[in-house]
Tab-separated table of C-alpha atoms in Angstrom:
chain	number	residue	atom	x	y	z
A	1	MET	CA	-25.560	-93.263	61.187
A	2	SER	CA	-25.237	-90.603	63.900
A	3	SER	CA	-28.312	-89.371	65.742
A	4	LEU	CA	-27.901	-85.995	64.031
A	5	ARG	CA	-27.834	-87.529	60.544
A	6	ARG	CA	-30.784	-89.743	61.466
A	7	THR	CA	-32.738	-86.675	62.588
A	8	ILE	CA	-31.825	-84.891	59.351
A	9	SER	CA	-32.912	-87.910	57.304
A	10	ASP	CA	-36.248	-88.142	59.121
A	11	ARG	CA	-36.882	-84.429	58.629
A	12	ILE	CA	-36.026	-84.689	54.923
A	13	ASN	CA	-38.507	-87.527	54.457
A	14	SER	CA	-41.300	-85.616	56.161
A	15	ALA	CA	-40.467	-82.345	54.349
A	16	LEU	CA	-40.541	-84.120	50.998
A	17	THR	CA	-43.905	-85.678	51.834
A	18	GLU	CA	-45.295	-82.286	52.865
A	19	GLY	CA	-43.904	-80.536	49.779
A	20	ALA	CA	-41.703	-78.174	51.795
A	21	LEU	CA	-38.403	-79.459	50.373
A	22	HIS	CA	-37.333	-79.384	46.731
A	23	LEU	CA	-34.700	-82.106	46.351
A	24	ASN	CA	-33.578	-82.383	42.748
A	25	ARG	CA	-30.287	-84.165	42.139
A	26	GLY	CA	-30.440	-83.407	38.432
A	27	GLU	CA	-28.122	-84.862	35.797
A	28	ILE	CA	-24.400	-85.097	36.580
A	29	ILE	CA	-21.852	-84.439	33.832
A	30	GLU	CA	-18.142	-84.832	34.516
A	31	ILE	CA	-15.496	-82.938	32.549
A	32	ARG	CA	-11.718	-82.689	32.909
A	33	ASP	CA	-10.410	-79.177	32.518
A	34	ARG	CA	-7.636	-78.392	30.083
A	35	THR	CA	-5.626	-76.203	32.464
A	36	ILE	CA	-4.775	-78.243	35.560
A	37	GLY	CA	-6.329	-81.579	34.621
A	38	ALA	CA	-8.870	-81.653	37.466
A	39	LEU	CA	-12.161	-83.529	37.174
A	40	TRP	CA	-15.184	-81.244	37.589
A	41	GLU	CA	-18.789	-82.161	38.275
A	42	ILE	CA	-21.484	-80.171	36.503
A	43	ARG	CA	-24.944	-80.811	37.871
A	44	LYS	CA	-27.710	-79.765	35.495
A	45	VAL	CA	-30.822	-78.919	37.477
A	46	ALA	CA	-33.491	-77.244	35.371
A	47	SER	CA	-35.662	-76.493	38.420
A	48	LEU	CA	-33.046	-74.011	39.669
A	49	ARG	CA	-34.497	-71.592	37.126
A	50	HIS	CA	-37.429	-71.252	39.512
A	51	LYS	CA	-35.348	-70.757	42.656
A	52	PRO	CA	-35.861	-67.208	43.923
A	53	THR	CA	-32.774	-65.028	44.137
A	54	ARG	CA	-34.453	-63.047	46.880
A	55	ILE	CA	-37.381	-63.808	49.122
A	56	PRO	CA	-40.374	-61.523	48.507
A	57	SER	CA	-41.422	-59.499	51.511
A	58	PRO	CA	-44.664	-57.770	52.463
A	59	PRO	CA	-44.923	-54.086	51.525
A	60	PRO	CA	-43.182	-51.753	54.003
A	61	THR	CA	-45.173	-50.165	56.772
A	62	LYS	CA	-45.214	-46.434	57.356
A	63	ASN	CA	-42.780	-46.560	60.261
A	64	SER	CA	-40.508	-49.342	59.013
A	65	THR	CA	-36.761	-48.709	58.724
A	66	LYS	CA	-34.191	-50.028	56.275
A	67	ASP	CA	-33.072	-52.543	58.913
A	68	ASP	CA	-36.670	-53.671	59.399
A	69	GLU	CA	-37.005	-54.329	55.683
A	70	THR	CA	-33.754	-56.320	55.583
A	71	VAL	CA	-35.033	-58.605	58.336
A	72	ARG	CA	-38.427	-58.932	56.615
A	73	LYS	CA	-36.692	-60.231	53.488
A	74	SER	CA	-34.904	-63.022	55.369
A	75	PRO	CA	-36.205	-66.490	54.422
A	76	PHE	CA	-35.217	-67.646	57.908
A	77	LEU	CA	-37.375	-65.149	59.861
A	78	PRO	CA	-39.624	-66.786	60.477
A	79	HIS	CA	-38.155	-70.099	59.410
A	80	ASP	CA	-40.283	-72.843	57.894
A	81	PRO	CA	-40.925	-75.329	60.752
A	82	LYS	CA	-41.132	-78.132	58.179
A	83	LEU	CA	-37.440	-77.526	57.397
A	84	HIS	CA	-36.370	-77.213	61.036
A	85	VAL	CA	-33.963	-79.914	62.215
A	86	ARG	CA	-33.216	-78.521	65.665
A	87	ASP	CA	-32.010	-75.503	67.618
A	88	HIS	CA	-28.270	-75.335	68.195
A	89	ASP	CA	-27.248	-72.748	70.821
A	90	GLU	CA	-27.722	-69.325	69.167
A	91	TYR	CA	-28.356	-70.983	65.820
A	92	ARG	CA	-30.858	-73.176	64.025
A	93	VAL	CA	-30.101	-76.161	61.844
A	94	LEU	CA	-32.419	-76.044	58.834
A	95	LEU	CA	-32.735	-78.098	55.664
A	96	ASN	CA	-31.710	-76.343	52.462
A	97	LYS	CA	-35.062	-75.804	50.755
A	98	PHE	CA	-33.579	-76.076	47.245
A	99	ALA	CA	-31.118	-78.914	47.799
A	100	VAL	CA	-29.445	-80.867	45.009
A	101	VAL	CA	-27.673	-83.139	47.520
A	102	ARG	CA	-29.448	-85.022	50.298
A	103	ASP	CA	-28.516	-84.010	53.878
A	104	HIS	CA	-27.597	-80.447	52.819
A	105	VAL	CA	-28.231	-78.330	55.915
A	106	LEU	CA	-27.802	-74.710	56.957
A	107	LEU	CA	-26.452	-73.393	60.248
A	108	VAL	CA	-28.386	-70.154	60.622
A	109	THR	CA	-28.270	-67.475	63.311
A	110	LYS	CA	-31.551	-67.298	65.231
A	111	GLU	CA	-31.503	-63.510	65.144
A	112	PHE	CA	-30.791	-61.608	61.962
A	113	GLU	CA	-27.101	-61.012	61.315
A	114	GLU	CA	-25.592	-59.845	58.043
A	115	GLN	CA	-23.720	-62.399	55.934
A	116	GLU	CA	-20.459	-60.650	56.783
A	117	HIS	CA	-17.270	-61.924	58.448
A	118	LEU	CA	-17.454	-65.051	60.546
A	119	VAL	CA	-16.734	-64.738	64.258
A	120	LEU	CA	-15.530	-67.116	66.946
A	121	ARG	CA	-18.982	-68.259	68.072
A	122	ASP	CA	-19.848	-69.199	64.472
A	123	PHE	CA	-16.946	-71.638	64.420
A	124	GLU	CA	-17.714	-72.890	67.934
A	125	ALA	CA	-21.249	-73.780	66.860
A	126	LEU	CA	-19.959	-75.297	63.622
A	127	SER	CA	-17.359	-77.431	65.395
A	128	LYS	CA	-19.975	-78.847	67.768
A	129	LEU	CA	-22.227	-79.682	64.838
A	130	LEU	CA	-19.418	-81.404	62.924
A	131	LEU	CA	-18.573	-83.513	65.966
A	132	GLU	CA	-22.095	-84.920	65.732
A	133	TRP	CA	-21.850	-85.348	61.959
A	134	GLU	CA	-19.595	-88.385	62.645
A	135	SER	CA	-18.092	-88.487	59.159
A	136	LYS	CA	-14.966	-86.936	57.704
A	137	ASP	CA	-16.632	-86.705	54.285
A	138	PHE	CA	-18.174	-83.251	54.598
A	139	LEU	CA	-17.873	-79.852	52.998
A	140	VAL	CA	-18.667	-76.623	54.800
A	141	PHE	CA	-18.914	-73.415	52.826
A	142	TYR	CA	-19.744	-69.760	53.312
A	143	ASN	CA	-20.433	-67.093	50.693
A	144	ARG	CA	-19.692	-63.554	51.801
A	145	GLY	CA	-20.607	-60.515	49.694
A	146	ALA	CA	-22.549	-59.801	46.516
A	147	ASN	CA	-19.812	-61.152	44.229
A	148	SER	CA	-19.441	-64.463	46.088
A	149	GLY	CA	-22.574	-66.098	44.723
A	150	ALA	CA	-24.473	-65.476	47.964
A	151	SER	CA	-28.251	-65.291	47.573
A	152	GLN	CA	-29.255	-64.418	51.141
A	153	ARG	CA	-28.077	-61.696	53.527
A	154	HIS	CA	-29.018	-63.579	56.701
A	155	LYS	CA	-25.859	-65.232	58.050
A	156	HIS	CA	-25.719	-68.972	57.385
A	157	LEU	CA	-23.047	-71.601	56.933
A	158	GLN	CA	-23.804	-74.577	54.702
A	159	ILE	CA	-22.837	-78.196	55.421
A	160	LEU	CA	-23.301	-81.181	53.144
A	161	PRO	CA	-21.854	-84.652	52.632
A	162	ILE	CA	-19.557	-85.230	49.660
A	163	SER	CA	-19.028	-88.499	47.826
A	164	ARG	CA	-15.888	-87.426	45.942
A	165	ASP	CA	-12.824	-85.410	46.874
A	166	VAL	CA	-12.654	-81.652	46.416
A	167	ILE	CA	-10.329	-80.219	43.792
A	168	PHE	CA	-8.198	-78.108	46.111
A	169	HIS	CA	-7.022	-81.209	47.988
A	170	HIS	CA	-5.029	-82.251	44.938
A	171	PHE	CA	-4.614	-79.187	42.737
A	172	THR	CA	-3.548	-75.606	43.379
A	173	LEU	CA	-6.246	-73.245	42.172
A	174	PRO	CA	-4.589	-70.711	39.814
A	175	VAL	CA	-6.439	-67.788	41.404
A	176	LEU	CA	-5.816	-65.629	44.456
A	177	HIS	CA	-6.497	-67.679	47.590
A	178	HIS	CA	-5.018	-68.768	50.905
A	179	HIS	CA	-5.378	-72.199	52.450
A	180	VAL	CA	-4.287	-73.813	55.689
A	181	LYS	CA	-4.032	-77.432	56.691
A	182	VAL	CA	-6.607	-78.450	59.288
A	183	ASN	CA	-5.861	-82.164	59.721
A	184	ASP	CA	-3.779	-84.950	58.269
A	185	GLU	CA	-5.382	-86.928	55.450
A	186	GLY	CA	-7.762	-89.543	56.818
A	187	SER	CA	-7.813	-88.093	60.334
A	188	PRO	CA	-11.265	-88.289	61.958
A	189	ILE	CA	-10.459	-85.412	64.321
A	190	ILE	CA	-12.672	-82.322	64.200
A	191	SER	CA	-10.822	-79.146	65.154
A	192	SER	CA	-12.156	-76.997	67.981
A	193	GLY	CA	-14.046	-73.808	67.198
A	194	SER	CA	-11.177	-71.651	68.427
A	195	THR	CA	-8.697	-73.518	66.202
A	196	LEU	CA	-10.949	-73.176	63.160
A	197	TYR	CA	-11.333	-69.469	63.883
A	198	LYS	CA	-7.546	-69.051	64.060
A	199	HIS	CA	-7.233	-70.760	60.680
A	200	TYR	CA	-9.862	-68.401	59.272
A	201	GLU	CA	-8.113	-65.335	60.677
A	202	GLN	CA	-4.833	-66.574	59.239
A	203	CYS	CA	-6.415	-66.790	55.783
A	204	ILE	CA	-7.954	-63.314	56.031
A	205	THR	CA	-4.744	-61.755	57.375
A	206	SER	CA	-2.641	-63.307	54.618
A	207	LEU	CA	-5.033	-62.213	51.872
A	208	SER	CA	-5.095	-58.685	53.287
A	209	GLN	CA	-1.557	-58.247	51.936
A	210	SER	CA	-2.995	-58.339	48.412
A	211	PRO	CA	-4.195	-55.116	46.753
A	212	HIS	CA	-7.169	-57.125	45.481
A	213	PHE	CA	-8.495	-57.957	48.933
A	214	ASP	CA	-10.088	-55.605	51.429
A	215	PRO	CA	-11.082	-57.519	54.577
A	216	VAL	CA	-13.885	-55.035	55.232
A	217	LYS	CA	-15.454	-54.865	51.771
A	218	SER	CA	-14.325	-57.809	49.645
A	219	SER	CA	-16.523	-60.720	48.638
A	220	PHE	CA	-15.075	-64.176	49.218
A	221	ASN	CA	-15.816	-67.866	49.524
A	222	MET	CA	-14.681	-69.890	52.538
A	223	LEU	CA	-14.567	-73.665	52.299
A	224	LEU	CA	-13.717	-76.195	54.992
A	225	THR	CA	-13.122	-79.926	54.818
A	226	ASN	CA	-11.686	-82.228	57.455
A	227	ARG	CA	-8.265	-81.582	55.880
A	228	GLU	CA	-8.120	-77.963	54.752
A	229	MET	CA	-9.650	-74.513	54.943
A	230	ILE	CA	-9.443	-72.222	51.928
A	231	VAL	CA	-10.583	-68.630	51.383
A	232	VAL	CA	-10.975	-67.367	47.808
A	233	PRO	CA	-11.615	-63.637	47.133
A	234	ARG	CA	-14.195	-63.001	44.415
A	235	LYS	CA	-14.213	-60.370	41.684
A	236	GLN	CA	-17.651	-61.161	40.294
A	237	ALA	CA	-20.451	-63.668	40.779
A	238	GLU	CA	-21.050	-64.560	37.141
A	239	ILE	CA	-20.003	-64.002	33.555
A	240	ILE	CA	-22.020	-64.089	30.351
A	241	ASP	CA	-20.630	-66.375	27.686
A	242	ASP	CA	-20.556	-65.302	24.033
A	243	SER	CA	-23.483	-67.673	23.525
A	244	GLY	CA	-25.496	-65.745	26.099
A	245	ALA	CA	-25.246	-68.498	28.733
A	246	ILE	CA	-24.779	-67.252	32.291
A	247	LEU	CA	-21.935	-69.012	34.092
A	248	SER	CA	-21.959	-68.504	37.848
A	249	ALA	CA	-20.351	-70.171	40.836
A	250	ASN	CA	-20.512	-69.867	44.593
A	251	ALA	CA	-18.128	-71.570	47.012
A	252	MET	CA	-19.088	-74.998	45.682
A	253	GLY	CA	-17.511	-74.050	42.375
A	254	MET	CA	-14.164	-73.583	44.099
A	255	ALA	CA	-14.401	-77.227	45.229
A	256	GLY	CA	-15.133	-78.566	41.748
A	257	PHE	CA	-18.939	-78.709	41.909
A	258	LEU	CA	-20.759	-76.548	39.354
A	259	LEU	CA	-24.443	-75.981	38.698
A	260	ALA	CA	-26.154	-75.402	35.362
A	261	LYS	CA	-29.801	-74.743	34.602
A	262	THR	CA	-29.766	-75.481	30.872
A	263	ASP	CA	-27.954	-77.527	28.231
A	264	ASP	CA	-26.536	-74.256	26.872
A	265	GLU	CA	-24.877	-73.551	30.212
A	266	VAL	CA	-23.414	-77.060	30.355
A	267	GLU	CA	-21.975	-76.651	26.861
A	268	ALA	CA	-20.592	-73.224	27.755
A	269	TRP	CA	-18.783	-74.666	30.792
A	270	LYS	CA	-17.281	-77.352	28.572
A	271	ARG	CA	-16.262	-74.896	25.872
A	272	ARG	CA	-14.851	-72.232	28.163
A	273	ASP	CA	-13.136	-74.686	30.553
A	274	PRO	CA	-13.955	-74.355	34.296
A	275	ILE	CA	-10.576	-72.950	35.311
A	276	SER	CA	-10.700	-70.222	32.670
A	277	VAL	CA	-14.119	-69.179	34.006
A	278	LEU	CA	-12.883	-69.195	37.612
A	279	LYS	CA	-10.027	-66.928	36.571
A	280	GLU	CA	-12.618	-64.385	35.472
A	281	LEU	CA	-14.724	-64.800	38.602
A	282	CYS	CA	-11.699	-64.477	40.907
A	283	TYR	CA	-8.457	-62.496	41.032
A	284	PRO	CA	-5.140	-63.644	39.550
A	285	ALA	CA	-2.834	-65.731	41.709
A	286	GLU	CA	0.065	-63.788	43.217
């Protein structure tokens, strides 16, 4: 275990003891979709019903501005010291307070920045962190925009270990997306920040040719593994099934990992088929 992962593990143990971390792995249900034949993981976590979609903030002061209020609503300003792993250049590494997978961490800007486009220094910080992760079995993801499944406006990348392969390594998602190869299969090499940023720009530039994607305004999910980077534009964050169940997905959904809060949602995912839902959440492939 790397020193970084050991530090994360120690912090998780103490945060759980102090009640600062809500780690609920839930019940895992696997289903094979009827469209491309991929195996999907649905994790039913009832406690997610209590996860706030926005962090409450104190009432505004007389002289406060809109920007002041945005910063006041950030769950990372100030951050919870019980979830703090370490500082990392202009960023902080924090535990995900509502994790369903152990070792799920956030790379958060120290100062408030909008959850907009990623820039070179974001990937430089990420690359340095992944070098210390010392495992090729990771998934990085980023949700940009209201329709992406993002719940916080303060810029943060998410990193977590994965125990099974992601869907887009083996299947082509039948929705609008662009992906680039990062490494050969099995390679332990972590790309430099500048290389990762070039891959990201390549994805954004390619998608900009589509009438469905506006690089300034569009919501999207970005996912990175040790093998590939993929960017998926998003049309909406959720749909309501005929049964009334709400089916939503952030970037994790594009990798084959879905979350459900109730049995009704699990059954709706099974009935609707994950790919058919993703086709409604995203734009058609071109």
